[in-house]
Amino acid sequence: MKKKILALALAVLLAMTVSVSAFATTGFNKAVFEGKDDIEIEYDDMTGKTKISVPSLFSLWGDGYLSLSNGYGYIYPRILSDSNADLFCIAIEYISSDWAFIDKEIVKIGDTRYTFDNVSIGRQVLNSGKITEYLLIYIDKNSAAFMADLIEHREEEIKVRLVGKYTNQDFVLSKSVKDKIINLYNLYAAAGGTNETNLDYVAKVYNVNSGYIAEKG
């Protein structure tokens, strides 16, 4: 079942990264990821897309497993690179017997609350009868400050709330999850993914974080 859920979530990610212009990224050095522990690189020669992930976070009962009040879930980062853009995203899955209709995420880092609204959402009914809801948060020029704050406060407790129409789901990021998200993001930055042109393009074209808000207090 886990493989099917991952396939559904990836389908949403792929759908959101359809080529929309002749823009091509330059200088994204994929060699940075080669030979690194717990980094998986998958290249699709037919689409020209490269997917980079952290296997220990999305494997069954892996480090990315979340025990939630109304079910369970997974959290893991992904990079999808093609001729249009080099995308860094954080995926969260919610699996339960009942719909929550999650459409927002709030992350509390230090004294700042980061709200991600208008994120990419997918919902499916599984063969088992359970439901899965998954959301993708892209890091663009506006939300890059979120990652900087996450890195600065990585040794502190970081709370997350998935906000739904019928229920909210709260959890705390484990040290392993924080470290592995940050590690992949640092590699992404080293490869050139955080260059201004790329992040500006992500913000303009994919526009999925249009409700992004950072509030102190």
Short mmCIF file of C-alpha atoms in Angstrom, two decimals:
data_model
loop_
_atom_site.label_atom_id
_atom_site.label_comp_id
_atom_site.label_asym_id
_atom_site.label_seq_id
_atom_site.Cartn_x
_atom_site.Cartn_y
_atom_site.Cartn_z
CA MET A 1 0.00 0.00 0.00
CA LYS A 2 2.86 2.37 0.81
CA LYS A 3 4.24 2.09 -2.73
CA LYS A 4 0.84 2.99 -4.15
CA ILE A 5 0.54 6.04 -1.91
CA LEU A 6 4.01 7.18 -2.93
CA ALA A 7 3.09 6.72 -6.58
CA LEU A 8 -0.03 8.87 -6.13
CA ALA A 9 1.92 11.62 -4.39
CA LEU A 10 4.60 11.55 -7.07
CA ALA A 11 1.93 11.80 -9.76
CA VAL A 12 0.77 15.07 -8.20
CA LEU A 13 4.34 16.34 -8.13
CA LEU A 14 4.89 15.40 -11.77
CA ALA A 15 1.60 16.99 -12.79
CA MET A 16 2.64 20.26 -11.17
CA THR A 17 5.96 20.27 -13.07
CA VAL A 18 4.73 20.02 -16.64
CA SER A 19 6.89 22.07 -19.03
CA VAL A 20 5.27 25.45 -19.57
CA SER A 21 7.97 27.47 -21.37
CA ALA A 22 11.30 27.25 -23.09
CA PHE A 23 13.08 28.36 -19.93
CA ALA A 24 16.02 26.12 -19.09
CA THR A 25 17.98 26.13 -15.85
CA THR A 26 21.71 26.43 -16.11
CA GLY A 27 24.42 25.27 -13.78
CA PHE A 28 22.44 22.78 -11.68
CA ASN A 29 25.19 20.32 -10.81
CA LYS A 30 23.59 16.91 -10.22
CA ALA A 31 27.02 15.40 -9.56
CA VAL A 32 26.80 16.96 -6.08
CA PHE A 33 24.32 14.22 -5.09
CA GLU A 34 26.30 11.27 -6.43
CA GLY A 35 27.83 8.89 -3.90
CA LYS A 36 26.13 10.50 -0.92
CA ASP A 37 24.69 8.26 1.81
CA ASP A 38 20.89 7.92 1.87
CA ILE A 39 20.44 9.85 -1.38
CA GLU A 40 18.61 8.24 -4.30
CA ILE A 41 18.82 9.65 -7.83
CA GLU A 42 16.34 8.53 -10.48
CA TYR A 43 16.62 9.77 -14.06
CA ASP A 44 13.84 9.20 -16.59
CA ASP A 45 15.39 9.29 -20.05
CA MET A 46 11.95 9.55 -21.70
CA THR A 47 10.89 12.73 -19.87
CA GLY A 48 14.27 14.23 -19.02
CA LYS A 49 13.26 14.54 -15.37
CA THR A 50 15.55 13.73 -12.48
CA LYS A 51 14.06 12.88 -9.07
CA ILE A 52 16.28 13.02 -5.98
CA SER A 53 15.04 11.74 -2.63
CA VAL A 54 16.00 10.39 0.81
CA PRO A 55 14.97 6.69 0.91
CA SER A 56 15.08 6.32 4.70
CA LEU A 57 12.32 8.93 5.08
CA PHE A 58 9.74 7.51 2.68
CA SER A 59 10.37 3.79 3.20
CA LEU A 60 7.67 1.82 5.02
CA TRP A 61 7.89 2.59 8.77
CA GLY A 62 10.99 4.64 7.98
CA ASP A 63 12.26 7.78 9.72
CA GLY A 64 9.60 9.87 8.00
CA TYR A 65 6.71 7.95 9.59
CA LEU A 66 4.23 10.11 11.54
CA SER A 67 1.92 8.88 14.28
CA LEU A 68 -1.14 11.14 14.09
CA SER A 69 -4.26 11.43 16.23
CA ASN A 70 -6.63 10.22 13.51
CA GLY A 71 -4.29 8.05 11.50
CA TYR A 72 -0.68 8.10 10.37
CA GLY A 73 1.45 9.69 7.70
CA TYR A 74 4.85 10.38 6.20
CA ILE A 75 7.02 13.44 5.65
CA TYR A 76 9.95 13.62 3.25
CA PRO A 77 11.75 16.06 0.93
CA ARG A 78 12.07 15.67 -2.85
CA ILE A 79 13.91 17.40 -5.68
CA LEU A 80 12.59 17.29 -9.21
CA SER A 81 14.85 18.71 -11.88
CA ASP A 82 14.16 19.17 -15.59
CA SER A 83 14.80 21.71 -18.33
CA ASN A 84 12.34 24.14 -16.75
CA ALA A 85 13.29 24.31 -13.09
CA ASP A 86 14.99 22.59 -10.18
CA LEU A 87 12.29 22.14 -7.56
CA PHE A 88 12.79 21.43 -3.86
CA CYS A 89 9.63 20.40 -2.03
CA ILE A 90 8.53 18.85 1.24
CA ALA A 91 5.80 16.24 0.88
CA ILE A 92 3.42 15.26 3.68
CA GLU A 93 0.96 12.36 3.49
CA TYR A 94 -2.00 11.71 5.75
CA ILE A 95 -3.61 8.24 5.80
CA SER A 96 -6.81 7.61 7.76
CA SER A 97 -10.29 6.13 7.70
CA ASP A 98 -11.88 9.59 7.55
CA TRP A 99 -11.32 12.65 5.42
CA ALA A 100 -9.71 15.67 7.03
CA PHE A 101 -9.71 17.80 3.84
CA ILE A 102 -6.34 19.31 4.71
CA ASP A 103 -5.59 22.50 2.77
CA LYS A 104 -3.05 24.34 4.90
CA GLU A 105 0.08 23.75 6.96
CA ILE A 106 1.40 25.80 9.88
CA VAL A 107 4.99 25.36 11.10
CA LYS A 108 6.17 26.96 14.36
CA ILE A 109 9.92 27.65 14.34
CA GLY A 110 11.31 29.66 17.24
CA ASP A 111 8.96 32.63 17.67
CA THR A 112 7.74 32.57 14.06
CA ARG A 113 4.69 30.80 12.64
CA TYR A 114 4.95 29.92 8.95
CA THR A 115 1.64 29.34 7.20
CA PHE A 116 1.57 27.60 3.83
CA ASP A 117 -1.79 28.11 2.18
CA ASN A 118 -2.80 27.29 -1.41
CA VAL A 119 -0.36 24.37 -1.44
CA SER A 120 -0.55 21.53 -3.96
CA ILE A 121 -3.11 19.01 -2.66
CA GLY A 122 -4.08 15.50 -3.75
CA ARG A 123 -6.70 13.12 -2.35
CA GLN A 124 -7.41 9.47 -3.13
CA VAL A 125 -9.40 6.50 -1.81
CA LEU A 126 -7.19 3.42 -1.47
CA ASN A 127 -8.20 -0.15 -2.31
CA SER A 128 -8.15 -0.87 1.43
CA GLY A 129 -10.95 1.65 1.93
CA LYS A 130 -8.69 4.12 3.73
CA ILE A 131 -8.14 7.59 2.32
CA THR A 132 -4.91 9.44 1.66
CA GLU A 133 -4.37 13.18 1.47
CA TYR A 134 -1.03 14.59 0.46
CA LEU A 135 0.35 18.09 0.13
CA LEU A 136 3.49 19.44 -1.48
CA ILE A 137 5.23 22.59 -0.28
CA TYR A 138 7.65 24.11 -2.79
CA ILE A 139 10.53 26.27 -1.64
CA ASP A 140 10.62 29.39 -3.81
CA LYS A 141 12.06 32.89 -3.46
CA ASN A 142 9.37 33.81 -0.92
CA SER A 143 9.61 30.76 1.33
CA ALA A 144 13.41 30.36 1.26
CA ALA A 145 13.47 32.24 4.61
CA PHE A 146 11.52 29.31 6.08
CA MET A 147 14.38 26.94 5.28
CA ALA A 148 16.94 29.38 6.68
CA ASP A 149 14.97 29.52 9.93
CA LEU A 150 14.62 25.74 10.03
CA ILE A 151 18.39 25.38 9.70
CA GLU A 152 19.04 27.97 12.41
CA HIS A 153 16.63 26.30 14.88
CA ARG A 154 17.28 22.66 13.96
CA GLU A 155 18.20 21.76 17.55
CA GLU A 156 14.92 23.14 18.92
CA GLU A 157 11.40 21.71 18.94
CA ILE A 158 9.58 22.45 15.69
CA LYS A 159 5.82 21.94 15.67
CA VAL A 160 3.68 21.28 12.59
CA ARG A 161 -0.10 21.48 12.18
CA LEU A 162 -1.99 20.13 9.17
CA VAL A 163 -5.15 22.24 9.04
CA GLY A 164 -8.23 20.50 7.68
CA LYS A 165 -11.90 21.23 7.27
CA TYR A 166 -12.89 18.45 9.68
CA THR A 167 -9.80 17.90 11.81
CA ASN A 168 -6.32 19.22 12.50
CA GLN A 169 -3.33 16.93 12.81
CA ASP A 170 -0.36 18.03 14.95
CA PHE A 171 3.12 16.55 15.17
CA VAL A 172 6.69 17.50 16.06
CA LEU A 173 9.54 17.09 13.61
CA SER A 174 11.98 14.45 14.79
CA LYS A 175 15.71 15.15 14.80
CA SER A 176 16.20 12.64 12.01
CA VAL A 177 13.57 14.30 9.80
CA LYS A 178 15.01 17.78 10.41
CA ASP A 179 18.56 16.64 9.71
CA LYS A 180 17.66 14.81 6.51
CA ILE A 181 15.48 17.58 5.09
CA ILE A 182 18.25 20.08 5.81
CA ASN A 183 20.93 17.81 4.37
CA LEU A 184 19.06 17.42 1.07
CA TYR A 185 18.37 21.16 0.96
CA ASN A 186 22.04 21.97 1.57
CA LEU A 187 22.99 19.66 -1.31
CA TYR A 188 20.31 21.35 -3.44
CA ALA A 189 21.88 24.72 -2.62
CA ALA A 190 25.39 23.42 -3.34
CA ALA A 191 24.17 22.18 -6.72
CA GLY A 192 22.85 25.64 -7.59
CA GLY A 193 19.14 25.17 -6.91
CA THR A 194 18.81 28.26 -4.73
CA ASN A 195 20.07 30.66 -7.37
CA GLU A 196 17.84 33.71 -7.76
CA THR A 197 16.73 32.93 -11.31
CA ASN A 198 15.53 29.45 -10.44
CA LEU A 199 13.68 30.41 -7.25
CA ASP A 200 12.09 33.39 -8.98
CA TYR A 201 10.88 31.13 -11.79
CA VAL A 202 9.40 28.63 -9.32
CA ALA A 203 7.50 31.42 -7.56
CA LYS A 204 6.10 32.88 -10.78
CA VAL A 205 5.15 29.70 -12.61
CA TYR A 206 4.06 27.21 -9.97
CA ASN A 207 2.54 29.82 -7.62
CA VAL A 208 1.50 27.18 -5.08
CA ASN A 209 2.69 29.12 -2.02
CA SER A 210 0.66 32.25 -2.81
CA GLY A 211 -0.78 32.13 0.71
CA TYR A 212 2.62 31.94 2.41
CA ILE A 213 2.73 34.04 5.59
CA ALA A 214 5.41 34.43 8.27
CA GLU A 215 4.20 35.91 11.58
CA LYS A 216 6.13 36.62 14.78
CA GLY A 217 4.70 35.77 18.19
#
